[in-house]
Every structure is written in C-alpha cells, then in structure tokens.
Short mmCIF file of C-alpha atoms in Angstrom, two decimals:
data_model
loop_
_atom_site.label_atom_id
_atom_site.label_comp_id
_atom_site.label_asym_id
_atom_site.label_seq_id
_atom_site.Cartn_x
_atom_site.Cartn_y
_atom_site.Cartn_z
CA MET A 956 -17.40 -4.29 13.67
CA SER A 957 -13.91 -5.49 14.24
CA GLN A 958 -12.19 -3.90 17.21
CA ASP A 959 -9.04 -3.78 15.08
CA VAL A 960 -10.58 -0.98 13.03
CA ASN A 961 -10.97 1.22 16.24
CA VAL A 962 -7.53 0.24 17.34
CA GLU A 963 -6.05 1.29 14.00
CA TYR A 964 -7.92 4.62 14.00
CA ALA A 965 -6.76 5.40 17.48
CA ARG A 966 -3.20 4.53 16.51
CA LEU A 967 -3.31 6.71 13.42
CA ARG A 968 -4.83 9.66 15.27
CA ALA A 969 -2.21 9.45 18.00
CA ALA A 970 0.48 9.32 15.39
CA GLY A 971 -0.80 12.52 13.78
CA ALA A 972 -1.73 10.78 10.52
CA ALA A 973 -4.11 12.47 8.04
CA GLY A 974 -6.48 9.48 8.03
CA TRP A 975 -6.86 5.81 7.18
CA GLY A 976 -3.80 4.39 5.51
CA GLY A 977 -1.28 6.62 7.29
CA ALA A 978 1.12 8.01 4.73
CA ALA A 979 -1.19 6.94 1.93
CA ALA A 980 -4.00 9.16 3.30
CA THR A 981 -2.36 12.28 1.89
CA ARG A 982 -2.25 10.70 -1.59
CA ARG A 983 -5.93 9.70 -1.15
CA ARG A 984 -6.84 13.27 -0.23
CA ASP A 985 -4.97 14.65 -3.26
CA GLY A 986 -6.88 12.18 -5.47
CA TRP A 987 -10.15 13.31 -4.02
CA MET A 988 -9.29 16.92 -4.65
CA GLN A 989 -8.96 16.07 -8.27
CA THR A 990 -12.22 14.08 -8.22
CA LEU A 991 -14.06 17.03 -6.59
CA ALA A 992 -12.77 19.36 -9.28
CA TRP A 993 -13.96 16.83 -11.94
CA LEU A 994 -17.45 16.64 -10.28
CA ARG A 995 -17.80 20.39 -10.04
CA ARG A 996 -17.27 20.69 -13.81
CA HIS A 997 -20.18 18.25 -14.45
CA ALA A 998 -23.58 19.78 -14.92
CA ASP A 999 -25.31 16.89 -13.11
CA PHE A 1000 -23.36 17.34 -9.88
CA PRO A 1001 -25.20 19.75 -7.54
CA PRO A 1002 -23.48 22.93 -6.46
CA PRO A 1003 -23.13 23.98 -2.77
CA PRO A 1004 -24.96 24.05 -0.36
CA ALA A 1005 -26.28 20.69 -1.55
CA HIS A 1006 -26.74 18.05 1.12
CA LEU A 1007 -24.21 15.18 0.89
CA LEU A 1008 -23.79 11.84 2.60
CA GLU A 1009 -20.40 10.07 2.59
CA LEU A 1010 -20.35 6.27 2.99
CA GLY A 1011 -17.52 4.96 5.07
CA CYS A 1012 -16.45 8.50 6.06
CA GLY A 1013 -13.70 7.48 8.39
CA ASN A 1014 -12.26 10.52 10.10
CA GLY A 1015 -13.92 12.96 7.61
CA LEU A 1016 -10.92 13.31 5.32
CA VAL A 1017 -12.98 13.38 2.15
CA SER A 1018 -16.07 15.03 3.68
CA ALA A 1019 -13.89 17.99 4.68
CA LEU A 1020 -13.03 18.72 1.05
CA PHE A 1021 -16.75 19.09 0.24
CA ALA A 1022 -17.42 21.05 3.46
CA GLU A 1023 -14.66 23.54 2.56
CA GLN A 1024 -16.53 24.34 -0.64
CA GLY A 1025 -19.85 24.97 1.17
CA TYR A 1026 -21.55 21.63 0.92
CA ARG A 1027 -23.65 20.44 3.84
CA VAL A 1028 -22.05 17.12 4.77
CA GLU A 1029 -22.97 14.05 6.78
CA GLY A 1030 -21.08 10.80 7.08
CA ILE A 1031 -21.69 7.24 8.21
CA GLU A 1032 -18.92 5.01 9.48
CA GLN A 1033 -18.62 1.74 11.35
CA SER A 1034 -15.83 2.85 13.72
CA GLY A 1035 -16.88 4.95 16.71
CA ASP A 1036 -13.22 6.13 17.08
CA ALA A 1037 -13.20 7.39 13.54
CA VAL A 1038 -16.46 9.21 14.08
CA ALA A 1039 -15.19 10.95 17.19
CA TRP A 1040 -12.03 11.88 15.18
CA ALA A 1041 -14.13 13.34 12.44
CA HIS A 1042 -16.14 15.56 14.77
CA ALA A 1043 -12.94 16.77 16.45
CA ALA A 1044 -11.22 17.49 13.12
CA PHE A 1045 -14.17 19.46 11.83
CA GLU A 1046 -14.47 21.45 15.05
CA ALA A 1047 -10.73 22.28 15.02
CA ARG A 1048 -11.03 23.58 11.47
CA GLY A 1049 -14.32 25.48 11.91
CA LEU A 1050 -16.18 23.20 9.51
CA ALA A 1051 -19.78 22.01 9.87
CA GLY A 1052 -20.50 18.32 9.55
CA THR A 1053 -22.56 15.51 11.12
CA PHE A 1054 -21.09 12.04 11.50
CA ARG A 1055 -22.65 8.92 12.97
CA ARG A 1056 -21.58 5.38 13.65
CA GLY A 1057 -23.64 3.00 11.55
CA ASP A 1058 -23.85 0.41 8.89
CA VAL A 1059 -24.05 1.43 5.21
CA ARG A 1060 -26.22 -1.66 4.45
CA ALA A 1061 -29.04 -0.27 6.65
CA MET A 1062 -29.30 3.42 7.47
CA PRO A 1063 -32.60 3.85 9.36
CA ALA A 1064 -31.47 7.30 10.71
CA CYS A 1065 -31.60 8.63 7.12
CA SER A 1066 -35.09 9.37 5.77
CA ASP A 1067 -36.13 8.55 2.18
CA GLY A 1068 -34.90 10.98 -0.41
CA CYS A 1069 -32.99 13.24 1.95
CA PHE A 1070 -29.65 13.69 0.17
CA ASP A 1071 -28.77 15.54 -3.00
CA ALA A 1072 -25.70 13.35 -3.39
CA VAL A 1073 -24.28 10.22 -1.85
CA ILE A 1074 -20.49 9.81 -2.09
CA ASP A 1075 -18.81 6.46 -1.87
CA GLY A 1076 -15.70 7.46 0.04
CA ASN A 1077 -13.75 4.30 -1.09
CA CYS A 1078 -16.30 2.19 0.86
CA LEU A 1079 -18.02 0.05 -1.79
CA HIS A 1080 -14.97 -2.12 -2.45
CA CYS A 1081 -15.02 -3.14 1.23
CA LEU A 1082 -18.42 -4.82 0.74
CA ILE A 1083 -18.65 -8.36 -0.44
CA GLY A 1084 -21.38 -10.31 -2.13
CA CYS A 1085 -24.97 -9.47 -1.14
CA ASP A 1086 -23.80 -6.71 1.17
CA ARG A 1087 -23.15 -4.60 -1.96
CA ALA A 1088 -26.70 -4.90 -3.21
CA ALA A 1089 -28.02 -4.01 0.25
CA CYS A 1090 -25.88 -0.91 0.44
CA LEU A 1091 -26.78 0.17 -3.08
CA ALA A 1092 -30.53 -0.24 -2.33
CA GLU A 1093 -30.11 2.00 0.71
CA VAL A 1094 -28.20 4.56 -1.37
CA ARG A 1095 -31.06 4.75 -3.81
CA ARG A 1096 -33.61 5.04 -1.00
CA VAL A 1097 -31.88 8.04 0.61
CA THR A 1098 -31.10 9.89 -2.63
CA LYS A 1099 -33.48 12.47 -3.95
CA ALA A 1100 -35.33 11.88 -7.17
CA ASP A 1101 -33.00 14.37 -8.91
CA GLY A 1102 -29.91 13.36 -6.86
CA VAL A 1103 -26.63 11.76 -7.80
CA PHE A 1104 -24.37 8.93 -6.59
CA VAL A 1105 -20.56 9.08 -6.85
CA VAL A 1106 -18.63 5.87 -6.70
CA SER A 1107 -14.82 5.72 -6.12
CA THR A 1108 -13.67 2.15 -6.02
CA MET A 1109 -11.00 -0.43 -6.85
CA CYS A 1110 -11.56 -2.35 -10.11
CA GLY A 1111 -10.00 -4.55 -12.74
CA GLU A 1112 -7.28 -7.15 -12.42
CA PRO A 1113 -4.62 -7.39 -9.70
CA LYS A 1114 -1.33 -6.13 -11.05
CA SER A 1115 1.31 -6.41 -8.35
CA ALA A 1116 2.70 -9.78 -7.28
CA THR A 1117 1.27 -9.27 -3.76
CA ALA A 1118 -2.19 -8.47 -5.09
CA ARG A 1119 -2.23 -11.41 -7.45
CA ALA A 1120 -1.19 -13.76 -4.63
CA ARG A 1121 -4.14 -12.55 -2.55
CA PHE A 1122 -6.72 -12.63 -5.40
CA ASP A 1123 -9.49 -15.22 -5.72
CA PRO A 1124 -10.64 -14.99 -9.34
CA ALA A 1125 -13.79 -16.89 -8.71
CA ALA A 1126 -14.98 -14.58 -5.95
CA ARG A 1127 -13.30 -11.49 -7.56
CA CYS A 1128 -11.95 -10.64 -4.07
CA LEU A 1129 -8.67 -10.02 -2.33
CA MET A 1130 -8.27 -12.47 0.46
CA GLU A 1131 -6.64 -12.30 3.95
CA ASP A 1132 -6.40 -15.30 6.28
CA GLY A 1133 -8.85 -17.16 3.97
CA LYS A 1134 -11.48 -14.40 4.21
CA PRO A 1135 -12.50 -11.88 1.45
CA THR A 1136 -11.48 -8.35 2.44
CA ARG A 1137 -11.90 -6.23 -0.78
CA ALA A 1138 -14.03 -6.73 -3.91
CA LEU A 1139 -12.05 -6.32 -7.13
CA LEU A 1140 -14.71 -6.36 -9.82
CA GLU A 1141 -14.42 -5.40 -13.48
CA ALA A 1142 -15.49 -1.79 -14.14
CA ALA A 1143 -18.37 -2.95 -16.32
CA ALA A 1144 -19.72 -5.12 -13.54
CA ILE A 1145 -19.69 -2.23 -11.07
CA VAL A 1146 -21.55 0.02 -13.56
CA ALA A 1147 -24.10 -2.79 -14.07
CA GLU A 1148 -24.82 -3.18 -10.32
CA VAL A 1149 -25.14 0.59 -9.85
CA GLU A 1150 -27.67 0.71 -12.68
CA VAL A 1151 -29.62 -2.30 -11.36
CA ALA A 1152 -29.90 -0.35 -8.07
CA GLY A 1153 -31.77 2.42 -9.93
CA PHE A 1154 -29.19 4.79 -11.21
CA ARG A 1155 -27.94 5.78 -14.71
CA VAL A 1156 -24.21 6.31 -15.09
CA VAL A 1157 -23.50 9.56 -16.97
CA SER A 1158 -19.74 9.77 -16.61
CA GLN A 1159 -16.88 7.44 -15.62
CA HIS A 1160 -13.19 7.13 -15.88
CA VAL A 1161 -10.65 4.51 -14.90
CA ARG A 1162 -7.30 5.50 -13.47
CA PRO A 1163 -4.55 2.79 -13.73
CA ASN A 1164 -1.99 2.18 -11.03
CA SER A 1165 0.52 -0.48 -10.22
CA TRP A 1166 -1.66 -2.52 -7.78
CA TRP A 1167 -5.07 -2.45 -9.62
CA ASP A 1168 -7.15 0.11 -11.45
CA HIS A 1169 -9.50 2.66 -9.85
CA LEU A 1170 -12.99 3.58 -11.16
CA THR A 1171 -14.71 6.86 -10.49
CA LEU A 1172 -18.27 7.26 -11.79
CA LEU A 1173 -21.02 9.70 -11.53
CA ALA A 1174 -24.60 8.34 -11.71
CA VAL A 1175 -27.98 10.05 -11.58
CA VAL A 1176 -31.31 8.57 -10.42
CA ALA A 1177 -32.86 6.74 -13.32
#
C-alpha cells in the first residue's frame, strides 16, 4: 500500500471532506444514491437486512447509504486511515458497519458464500491486469449461490484532453509517471470478465460524462 493513500485520507478527514476526492465526493455520493434507488427497483437485488460487502470502501461513504436503509454492511479497504475514519463516521451517525484493512485480491477473513451482495465501490477500475481476475475470483467465492455483484466503474474512451494525454491504448489504462493507475476498458470487455468469473449480467447502463463514460451493472451468480 502506498503511504500516500493514508496521507491523503488523513488530509481529507482533517479538512472536513465527505470522502475520497474532496469536493467530488459529494457528487459521488449523489450518484450512488441514484444507483441504490435503481438497485432497489430490481427484483434480483436483495432487500434489507441483506449482508453486503463493499470493495474499496474508503471511509464508508457508499456503505453508509446502504446501512441507512437497513442493510448489514462490511467493507474492505487498503488504507488503515480510511478504515479508522469509516468506523468513526458510522459511530457518529449511529450506524452499524464492520470495516477492515485488506486486499480485495485475497480476502481470507471472508468465508465462502457469506455475502448476499458484493458492491464494487468504484474499486475495480483501480485494478490492473491479472489483479482484476484475482479480485473477481474472490468476489465469486464470497458471494452466496443466490447472491449478486454490483459493479460501478470507469469505461470507454478518454474524452478530455487531459485523459487522452494520459491514456495508453494498448494497455487500456490511464498512466501516471509511466505507471498504470486506472483501467479504462470498453463496457463489453468488463461485462465479459465479470461473466468469465461466474456471474450473469442481468442489467447495465452507461452514463456518459466529459472525462470518460461510467458503467453500472448488476450481475447474479451464474
């Protein structure tokens, strides 16, 4: 884990930010409120008090939305500072949630088939290459036979000049200092890798924006 992640979370918490991204965190929370409403309308998405795991939970910004509606939530996150922030935020709001520092590519603390739903809290696009398959295999392992997987991820082509300048079309990644930092795959490729991992996509939609598009999909265990 990069120490910079902990440093940034500590800075954001001290500044009174809502979460990762600072000012953008509020927009992210609003987007997830819409996503949650969409999920609750879908017959395949379990009602509360279903047991949910959020991948890359950060300070619990997204998990809190589910907890408020009565879901039993857990989260896994690489930053210890973010995990501490999540616990403090939930305690301050009287919400129940369990958060742990860990790696989404290997989650030994989670038993087989223990979650009704796994939520990608904008984590999957941070995984590059074979790390994606490792994470998806773990997601399948910890999801119940009648469970679901929700993906919320960047997709498509870079649109802004800044994004295009950072994009490596061969790797389908955004680069920083010569290293890949975000996967920017086509929506169809993301659907394919989710289905290879043992899920069947039952609903999806792509939301365009000025930087790149954003894919949200709901998948059931195949």
